[in-house]
Every structure is written in C-alpha cells, then in structure tokens.
Coordinates of C-alpha atoms in Angstrom, one line a residue:
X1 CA -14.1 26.5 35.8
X2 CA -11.3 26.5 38.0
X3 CA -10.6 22.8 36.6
X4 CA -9.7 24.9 33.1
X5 CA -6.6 25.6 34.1
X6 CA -5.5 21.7 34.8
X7 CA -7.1 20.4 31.8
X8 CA -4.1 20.2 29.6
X9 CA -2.2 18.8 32.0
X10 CA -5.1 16.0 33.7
X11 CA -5.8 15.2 29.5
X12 CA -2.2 14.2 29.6
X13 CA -2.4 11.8 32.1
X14 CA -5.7 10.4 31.9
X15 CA -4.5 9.6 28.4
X16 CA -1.0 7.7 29.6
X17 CA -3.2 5.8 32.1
X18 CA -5.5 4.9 29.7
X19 CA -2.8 3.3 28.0
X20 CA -1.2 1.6 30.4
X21 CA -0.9 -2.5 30.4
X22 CA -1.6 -2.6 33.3
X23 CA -5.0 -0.8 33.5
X24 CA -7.7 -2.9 33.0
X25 CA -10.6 -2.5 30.2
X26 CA -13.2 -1.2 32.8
X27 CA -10.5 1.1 34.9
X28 CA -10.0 2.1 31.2
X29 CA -13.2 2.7 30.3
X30 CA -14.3 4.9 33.5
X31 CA -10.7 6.8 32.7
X32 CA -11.9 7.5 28.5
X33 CA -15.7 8.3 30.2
X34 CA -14.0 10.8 32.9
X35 CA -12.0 12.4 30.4
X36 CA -14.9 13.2 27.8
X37 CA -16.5 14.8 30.6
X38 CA -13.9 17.0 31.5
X39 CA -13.3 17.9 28.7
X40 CA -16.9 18.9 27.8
X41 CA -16.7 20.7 30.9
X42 CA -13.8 22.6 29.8
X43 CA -16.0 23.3 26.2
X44 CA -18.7 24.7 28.2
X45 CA -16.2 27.0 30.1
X46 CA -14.9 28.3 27.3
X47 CA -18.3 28.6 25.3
X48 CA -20.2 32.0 25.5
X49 CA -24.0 31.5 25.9
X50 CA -26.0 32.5 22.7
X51 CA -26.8 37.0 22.6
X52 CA -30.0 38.0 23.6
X53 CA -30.5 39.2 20.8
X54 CA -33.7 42.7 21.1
X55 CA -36.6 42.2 20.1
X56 CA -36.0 38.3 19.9
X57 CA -38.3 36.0 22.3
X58 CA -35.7 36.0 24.8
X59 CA -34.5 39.9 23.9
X60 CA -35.2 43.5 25.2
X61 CA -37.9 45.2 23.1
X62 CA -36.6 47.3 20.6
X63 CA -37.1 51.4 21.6
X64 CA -34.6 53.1 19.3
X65 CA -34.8 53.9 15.9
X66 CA -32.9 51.4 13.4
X67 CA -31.7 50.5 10.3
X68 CA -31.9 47.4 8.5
X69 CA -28.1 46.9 6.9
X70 CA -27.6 45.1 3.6
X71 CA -26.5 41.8 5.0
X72 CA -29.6 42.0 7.2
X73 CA -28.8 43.3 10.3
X74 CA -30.4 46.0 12.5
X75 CA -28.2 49.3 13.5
X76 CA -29.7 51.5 16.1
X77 CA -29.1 55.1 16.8
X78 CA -29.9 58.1 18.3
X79 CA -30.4 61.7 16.3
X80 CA -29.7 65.1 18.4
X81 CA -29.2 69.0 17.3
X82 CA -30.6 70.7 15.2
X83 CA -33.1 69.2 11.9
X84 CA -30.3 67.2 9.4
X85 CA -32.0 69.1 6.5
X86 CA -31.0 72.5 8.4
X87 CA -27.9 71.2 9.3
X88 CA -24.8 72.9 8.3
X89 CA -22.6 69.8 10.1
X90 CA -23.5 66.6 10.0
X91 CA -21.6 64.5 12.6
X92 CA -21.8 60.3 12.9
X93 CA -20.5 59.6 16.7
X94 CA -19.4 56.4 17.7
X95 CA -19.2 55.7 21.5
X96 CA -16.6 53.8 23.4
X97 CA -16.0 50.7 25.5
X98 CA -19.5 49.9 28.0
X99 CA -21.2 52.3 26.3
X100 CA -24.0 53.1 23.7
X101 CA -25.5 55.7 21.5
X102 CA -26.4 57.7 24.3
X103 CA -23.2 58.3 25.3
X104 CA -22.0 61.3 23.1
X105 CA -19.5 62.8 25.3
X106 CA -18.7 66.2 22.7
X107 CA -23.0 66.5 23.2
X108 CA -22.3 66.8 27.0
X109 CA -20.7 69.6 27.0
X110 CA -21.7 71.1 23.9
X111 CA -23.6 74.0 24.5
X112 CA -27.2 74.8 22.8
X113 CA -25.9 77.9 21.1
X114 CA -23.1 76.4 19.5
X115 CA -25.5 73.8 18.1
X116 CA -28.0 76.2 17.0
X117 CA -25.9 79.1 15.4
X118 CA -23.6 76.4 13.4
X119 CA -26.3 74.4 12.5
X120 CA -25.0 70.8 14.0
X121 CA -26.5 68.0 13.5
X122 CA -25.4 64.4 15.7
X123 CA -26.3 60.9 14.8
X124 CA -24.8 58.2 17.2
X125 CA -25.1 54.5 17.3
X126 CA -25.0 51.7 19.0
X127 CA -21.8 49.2 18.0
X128 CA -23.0 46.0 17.0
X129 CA -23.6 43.7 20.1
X130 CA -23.8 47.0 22.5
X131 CA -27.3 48.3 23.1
X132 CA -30.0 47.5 20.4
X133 CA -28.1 47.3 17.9
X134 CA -27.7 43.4 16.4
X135 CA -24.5 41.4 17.1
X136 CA -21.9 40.9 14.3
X137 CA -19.6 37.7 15.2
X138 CA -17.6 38.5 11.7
X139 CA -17.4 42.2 13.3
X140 CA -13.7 43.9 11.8
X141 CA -12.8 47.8 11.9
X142 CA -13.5 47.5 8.2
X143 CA -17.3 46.0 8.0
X144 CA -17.8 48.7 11.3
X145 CA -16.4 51.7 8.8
X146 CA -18.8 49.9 6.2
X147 CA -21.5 49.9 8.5
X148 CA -21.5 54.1 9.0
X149 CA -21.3 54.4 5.4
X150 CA -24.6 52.5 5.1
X151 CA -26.1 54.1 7.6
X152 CA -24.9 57.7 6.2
X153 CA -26.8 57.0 3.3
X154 CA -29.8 55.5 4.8
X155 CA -30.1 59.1 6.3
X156 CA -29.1 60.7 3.7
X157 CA -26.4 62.5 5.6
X158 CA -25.1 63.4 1.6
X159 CA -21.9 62.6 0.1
X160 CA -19.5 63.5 2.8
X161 CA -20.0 63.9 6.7
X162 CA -17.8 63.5 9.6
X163 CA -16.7 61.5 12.3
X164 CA -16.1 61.4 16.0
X165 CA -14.9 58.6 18.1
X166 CA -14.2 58.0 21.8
X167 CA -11.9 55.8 23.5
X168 CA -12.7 52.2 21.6
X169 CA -14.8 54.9 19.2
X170 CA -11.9 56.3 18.3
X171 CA -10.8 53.3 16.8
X172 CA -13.1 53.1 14.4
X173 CA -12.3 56.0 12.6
X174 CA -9.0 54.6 12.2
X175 CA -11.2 52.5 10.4
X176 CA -13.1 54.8 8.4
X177 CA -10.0 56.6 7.5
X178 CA -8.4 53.3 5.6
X179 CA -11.9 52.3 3.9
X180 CA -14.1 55.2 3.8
X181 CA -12.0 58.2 3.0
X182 CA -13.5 59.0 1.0
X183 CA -16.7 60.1 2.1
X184 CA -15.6 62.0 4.7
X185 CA -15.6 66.2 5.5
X186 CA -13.3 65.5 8.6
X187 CA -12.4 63.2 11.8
X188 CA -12.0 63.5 15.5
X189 CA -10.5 61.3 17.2
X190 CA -10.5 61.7 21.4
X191 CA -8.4 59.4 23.6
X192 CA -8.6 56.6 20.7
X193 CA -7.1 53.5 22.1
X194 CA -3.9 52.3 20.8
X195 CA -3.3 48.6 19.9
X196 CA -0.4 47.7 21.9
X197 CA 1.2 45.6 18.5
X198 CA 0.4 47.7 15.6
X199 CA 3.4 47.0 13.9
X200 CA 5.0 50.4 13.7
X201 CA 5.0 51.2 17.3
X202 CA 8.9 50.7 18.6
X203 CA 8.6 47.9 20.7
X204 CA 10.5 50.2 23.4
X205 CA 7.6 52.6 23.4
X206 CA 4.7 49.8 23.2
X207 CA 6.6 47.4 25.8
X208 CA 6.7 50.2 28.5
X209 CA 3.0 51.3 27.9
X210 CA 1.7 47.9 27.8
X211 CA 3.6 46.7 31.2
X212 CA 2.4 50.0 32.8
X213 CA -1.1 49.1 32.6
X214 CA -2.9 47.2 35.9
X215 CA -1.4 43.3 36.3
X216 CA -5.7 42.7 35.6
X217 CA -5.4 44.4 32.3
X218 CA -2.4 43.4 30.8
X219 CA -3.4 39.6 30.7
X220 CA -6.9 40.3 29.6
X221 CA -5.4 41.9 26.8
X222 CA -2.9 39.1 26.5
X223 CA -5.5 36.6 26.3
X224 CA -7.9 38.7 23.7
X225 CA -4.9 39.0 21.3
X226 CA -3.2 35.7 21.7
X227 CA -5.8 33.5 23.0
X228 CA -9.2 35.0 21.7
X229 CA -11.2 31.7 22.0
X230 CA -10.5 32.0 25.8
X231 CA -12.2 35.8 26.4
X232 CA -15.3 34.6 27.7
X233 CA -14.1 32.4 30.3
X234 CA -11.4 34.6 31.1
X235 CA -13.7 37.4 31.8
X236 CA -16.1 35.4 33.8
X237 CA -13.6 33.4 35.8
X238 CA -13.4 34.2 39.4
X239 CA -10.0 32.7 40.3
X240 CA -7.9 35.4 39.0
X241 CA -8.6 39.2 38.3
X242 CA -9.7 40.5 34.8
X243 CA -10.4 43.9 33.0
X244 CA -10.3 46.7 35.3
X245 CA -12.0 48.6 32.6
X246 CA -14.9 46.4 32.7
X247 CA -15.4 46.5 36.4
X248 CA -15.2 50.2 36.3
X249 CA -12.0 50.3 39.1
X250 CA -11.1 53.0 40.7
X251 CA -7.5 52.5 40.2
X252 CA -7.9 52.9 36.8
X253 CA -8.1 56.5 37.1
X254 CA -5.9 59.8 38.3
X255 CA -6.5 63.3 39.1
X256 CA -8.8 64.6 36.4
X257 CA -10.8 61.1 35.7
X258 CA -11.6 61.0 40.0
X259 CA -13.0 64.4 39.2
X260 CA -15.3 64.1 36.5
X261 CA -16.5 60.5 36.8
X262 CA -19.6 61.2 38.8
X263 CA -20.4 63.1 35.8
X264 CA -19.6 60.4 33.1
X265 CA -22.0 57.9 35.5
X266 CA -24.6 60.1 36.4
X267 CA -25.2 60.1 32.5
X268 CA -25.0 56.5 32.2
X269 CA -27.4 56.1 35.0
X270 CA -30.8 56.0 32.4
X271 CA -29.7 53.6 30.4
X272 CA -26.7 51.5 32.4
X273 CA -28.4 48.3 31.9
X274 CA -29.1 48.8 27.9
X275 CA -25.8 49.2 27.5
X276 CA -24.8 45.1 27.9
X277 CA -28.1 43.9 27.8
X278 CA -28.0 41.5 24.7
X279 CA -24.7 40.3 26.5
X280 CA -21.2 40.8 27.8
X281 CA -19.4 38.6 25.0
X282 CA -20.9 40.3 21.9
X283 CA -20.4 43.7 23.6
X284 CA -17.3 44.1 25.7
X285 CA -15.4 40.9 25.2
X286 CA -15.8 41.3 21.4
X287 CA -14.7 44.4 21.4
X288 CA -11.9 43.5 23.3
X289 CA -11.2 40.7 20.5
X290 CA -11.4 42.9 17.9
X291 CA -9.7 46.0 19.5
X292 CA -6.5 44.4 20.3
X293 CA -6.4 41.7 17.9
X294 CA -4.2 41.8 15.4
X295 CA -5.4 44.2 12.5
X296 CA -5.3 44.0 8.9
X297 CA -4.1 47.3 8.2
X298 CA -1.5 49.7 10.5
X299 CA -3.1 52.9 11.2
X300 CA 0.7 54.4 10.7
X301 CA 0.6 53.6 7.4
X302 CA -2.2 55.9 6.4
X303 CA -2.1 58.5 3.9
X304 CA -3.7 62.1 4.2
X305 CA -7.4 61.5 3.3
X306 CA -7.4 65.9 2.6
X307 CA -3.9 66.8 0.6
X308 CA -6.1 69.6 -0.6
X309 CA -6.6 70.7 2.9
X310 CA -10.4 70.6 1.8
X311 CA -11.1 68.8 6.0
X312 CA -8.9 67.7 8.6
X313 CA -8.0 64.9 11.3
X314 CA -7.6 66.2 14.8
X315 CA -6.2 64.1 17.6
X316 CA -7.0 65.2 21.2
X317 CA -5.1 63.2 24.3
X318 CA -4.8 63.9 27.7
X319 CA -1.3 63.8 29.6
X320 CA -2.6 61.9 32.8
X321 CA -4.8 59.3 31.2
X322 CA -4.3 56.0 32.8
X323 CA -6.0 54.1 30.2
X324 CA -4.4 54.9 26.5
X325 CA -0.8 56.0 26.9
X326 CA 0.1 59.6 25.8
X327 CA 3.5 58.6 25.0
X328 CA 1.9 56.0 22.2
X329 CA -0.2 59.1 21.0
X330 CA 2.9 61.7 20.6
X331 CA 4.4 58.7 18.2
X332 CA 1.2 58.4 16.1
X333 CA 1.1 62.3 15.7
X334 CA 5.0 62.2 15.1
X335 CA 4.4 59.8 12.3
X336 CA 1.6 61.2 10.7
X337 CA 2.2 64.7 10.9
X338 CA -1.0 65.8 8.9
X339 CA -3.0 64.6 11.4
X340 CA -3.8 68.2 14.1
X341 CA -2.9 66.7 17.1
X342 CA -4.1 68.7 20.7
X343 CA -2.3 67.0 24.2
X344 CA -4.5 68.7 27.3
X345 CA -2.2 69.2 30.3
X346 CA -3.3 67.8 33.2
X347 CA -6.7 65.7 30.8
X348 CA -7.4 62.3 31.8
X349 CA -9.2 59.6 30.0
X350 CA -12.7 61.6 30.9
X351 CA -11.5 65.0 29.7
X352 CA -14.4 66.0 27.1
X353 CA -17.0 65.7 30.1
X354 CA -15.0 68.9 31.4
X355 CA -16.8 72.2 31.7
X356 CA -16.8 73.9 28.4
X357 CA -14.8 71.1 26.6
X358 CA -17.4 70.5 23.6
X359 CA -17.7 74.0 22.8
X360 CA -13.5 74.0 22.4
X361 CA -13.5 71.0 20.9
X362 CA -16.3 71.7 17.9
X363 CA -14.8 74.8 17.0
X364 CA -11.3 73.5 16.8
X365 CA -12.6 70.8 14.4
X366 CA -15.2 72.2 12.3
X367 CA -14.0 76.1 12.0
X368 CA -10.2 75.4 12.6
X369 CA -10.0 77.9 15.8
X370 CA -6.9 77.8 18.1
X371 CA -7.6 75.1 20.7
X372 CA -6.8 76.3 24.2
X373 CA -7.6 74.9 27.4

C-alpha cells in the first residue's frame, strides 16, 4: 500500500519510457505489463472488501428486532422504558460514531423513576452499516431522516415523536429537522458534530477549530471530504496515522472525558464487537464520508420547526470537549436563536454518562425545567 503514494508519479514515468525510441518493443512491453499491475495494485488498495452483511452466508446471525424498509432494507433496534402504548413520550435515539443501538447514553443515566412516573418510552437503532442493521452505500442525512420516519410508523410511534442524537447522532437530527419536521414533538441534540465547511460557519471560526484538532484527525477528515474514494485505504494504511477517534486515543480527551470513559467502555464491553462487525468501511469510514462531506442543505439555514412554541430544540455542549468545538456550537445557537441551547462548564465530549445527567437532561427537554448542573 505504501506503493499508493508513488503511483501517480511511477505512472508518469513508466508511461514516458514506454514511449521512448529508444525502448525496445519487449522493454516496452514488460514496462505496459508492470504498469497494469501497479496500477491494479493501487485499485485494490483503494477498494474496500464487500460488507458482511448479518444474517448473509458470510454474516453475523441476526439477534435484534428489525424492520424491513420500503427500498428493502433491514433496520434494527432496540425498545426500552416503559410499554409505547403506556407511553406518554415516545423518544427515537440515534447513537454516535463506533456505536450502536445499545448505546443510549440519556438511558444511562436516566433513572427508573423518571421513566416510570413520565411514562417514557426509548427506541434506538442501529445506523445503516453499524451493528445489524443493513448497509446503505447511497446513505445521505436525508434518506437516514427518512429512514426514522419509516420506522416511526412501522411502530406506530403516532403522528409526532421525538428525537435525540449523540455526537455523529446528533447529526442526524439536523437531518430530520430539514426533512421531517414535520413529524416531530421536539429534538435534542448532545455534542452533535459540526461539519467543519457548512457554508455559514466564518472561515475564522471553522479554520481555528479544524486546525486545533490532532495532525491524525485533520487529514482523515481532509481526505473523507476531499478525497472520499481514498477513506478506506487511508484508514487502513499503516505508514501514516489516521482517526484518533477510531482508535479510541487517549489524547483525544481532557479532564471530564478521562473521568467518565471507563464508564462509556464498560457499557460497550457486551456488545464491542457488534458494533463494526459487518465492517469498518460501511460503519465508520461511511460515516465519516457522509459526516463531513459536503451537504446538501446548511443546518444554519433552518427555520423554527415550532413557531407556535407547540415543542422545542435544545442544544447541550460541553466547554472542554476535545472532539466538537464549543466555539462552533455558540455560533450555531447565535444563529438560530430558537434553538434552547445549554453549554456545561467544565462537560467534555462524555458529559451525559455523568451522575444524574439523564434525569436533568429529560426534564429540561420534555417538561421545559431550568437546566442546572
């Protein structure tokens, strides 16, 4: 793979040798042979090796409950709280980056009272590619918004539910609020990471927060935005460091985030190897495409989904996270001023797995109390 980098230039040559008078038609023909092999080499490289897809011959078995979506794929998720025929609340949760539908980080802190006396229902999924749920190569953050509209009304969640999403989740209700406003009661977003060129960030702002990031991160987010045809080999190249993120680094995280991540992966511990099972290129490198590609809407550009103040958008960021900027959030709050944003002194990318957090956080967003940490 290392031969990846040379390619353009070694192409180059082999093609001005070939050429040459005064290289000889069997020289020349070893030269053209060598040079189709490199640069099937090169394809290979580049090429991601075909999902595992579960319950195929060379898949996982399939051990969560799914849905079958129009366009035939399956969606798998996880129900938790109380009955959604009792329920008052009906929450769709959509995990973040390496993760899956078990990881419902308000759920971890969310105690069994609050669930029982408001009546809360949870339904989190798998994203397409992570877990069981089938890849979607054509996967954008509007067929994902489409996708939890299906699945709503394959449950029969009703006419209007909410949504939470964390980290990459939060993303997707970016999503949902441009294509499926309306069918939703309210969203929360927590940590949601920002695309460093949405167009309406001030490149002062986005610059900064982009060259703050690890020297690892900022190219693998170069190449999934400029060169997305290269994220596989990128990823799985060993000359040069890649995502931090992905190989779960230490130095990704500060005061709060040291603290509580023993918690985050003792509750991954179960299910750690579900997680990328059906592969790392429909999973985390798509996501990584798709995330910081470039997106066919602006989340800054968004109207108020609830003028009538009939539900709300909360926003909640921590201070010290070393993985989405704060100063990125404060512009996205400043811009939208409808939407309720909460900034946690001293919160770090991990902040909901914090003693206490889901209670504060579920009663900020479904009965509008003062959020105070």
């Amino acid at each position: 793979q290392g031969h990846l980098q040379e390619s353009p230039l070694l192409f180059t040559k082999f093609i001005k040798m070939a050429n040459s008078p005064t290289t000889s038609g069997m020289t020349r023909k070893i030269l053209v042979l060598f040079l189709i092999g490199l640069l099937a080499y090169a394809y290979q490289a580049i090429t991601p090796p075909p999902p595992k897809i579960c319950g195929s011959p060379d898949g996982n078995p399939i051990t969560a409950p799914r849905i079958k979506l129009s366009d035939g794929r399956n969606l798998a998720y996880k129900e938790q709280g109380v009955s959604k025929n009792e329920a008052k609340y009906k929450i769709v949760f959509i995990h973040g980056f390496d993760c899956c539908r078990h990881d419902v980080v308000i759920a971890s802190t969310l105690s069994h009272d609050v669930i029982e006396s408001l009546g809360i229902y949870i339904v989190s999924i798998d994203r397409p590619g992570y877990g069981e749920s089938d890849p979607h190569p054509q996967r954008t953050p509007k067929s994902l918004a489409l996708d939890i509209e299906e699945l709503a009304d394959q449950l029969e969640l009703g006419s209007k539910f909410y949504v939470v999403g964390f980290s990459m989740g939060g993303q997707v209700v970016w999503g949902c609020l441009k294509y499926i406003p309306h069918r939703l009661a309210g969203a929360a977003l927590l940590t949601p990471v920002v695309n460093y060129w949405w167009p309406s960030f001030p490149s002062n702002l986005s610059t900064k927060s982009y060259y703050d990031q690890l020297l690892p991160d900022q190219w693998t987010l170069r190449v999934a935005h400029y060169l997305p045809w290269l994220t596989y080999w990128w990823n799985t190249q060993k000359y040069f460091p890649s995502s931090s993120v992905a190989a779960h680094s230490p130095d990704i995280f500060k005061t709060q985030d040291t603290q509580l991540g023993p918690r985050f992966a003792g509750s991954q511990e179960k299910y750690r190897a579900q997680i990328r099972q059906q592969g790392e290129f429909e999973s985390l490198h798509r996501d990584a495409n798709i995330g910081f590609g470039t997106w066919e809407f602006d989340p800054m550009d968004l109207k108020n989904p609830f003028d009538k103040n009939e539900g709300s958008v909360h926003l909640w960021q921590g201070d010290e996270d070393g993985l989405v900027p704060v100063i990125l959030q404060r512009y996205i709050a400043q811009k939208l001023p409808w939407i309720q944003y909460h900034e946690i002194k001293g919160g770090g990318h991990l902040f909901p797995y914090a003693d206490g957090m889901g209670d504060k956080i579920i009663k900020t967003f479904l009965l509008g109390e003062k959020f105070e940490v």
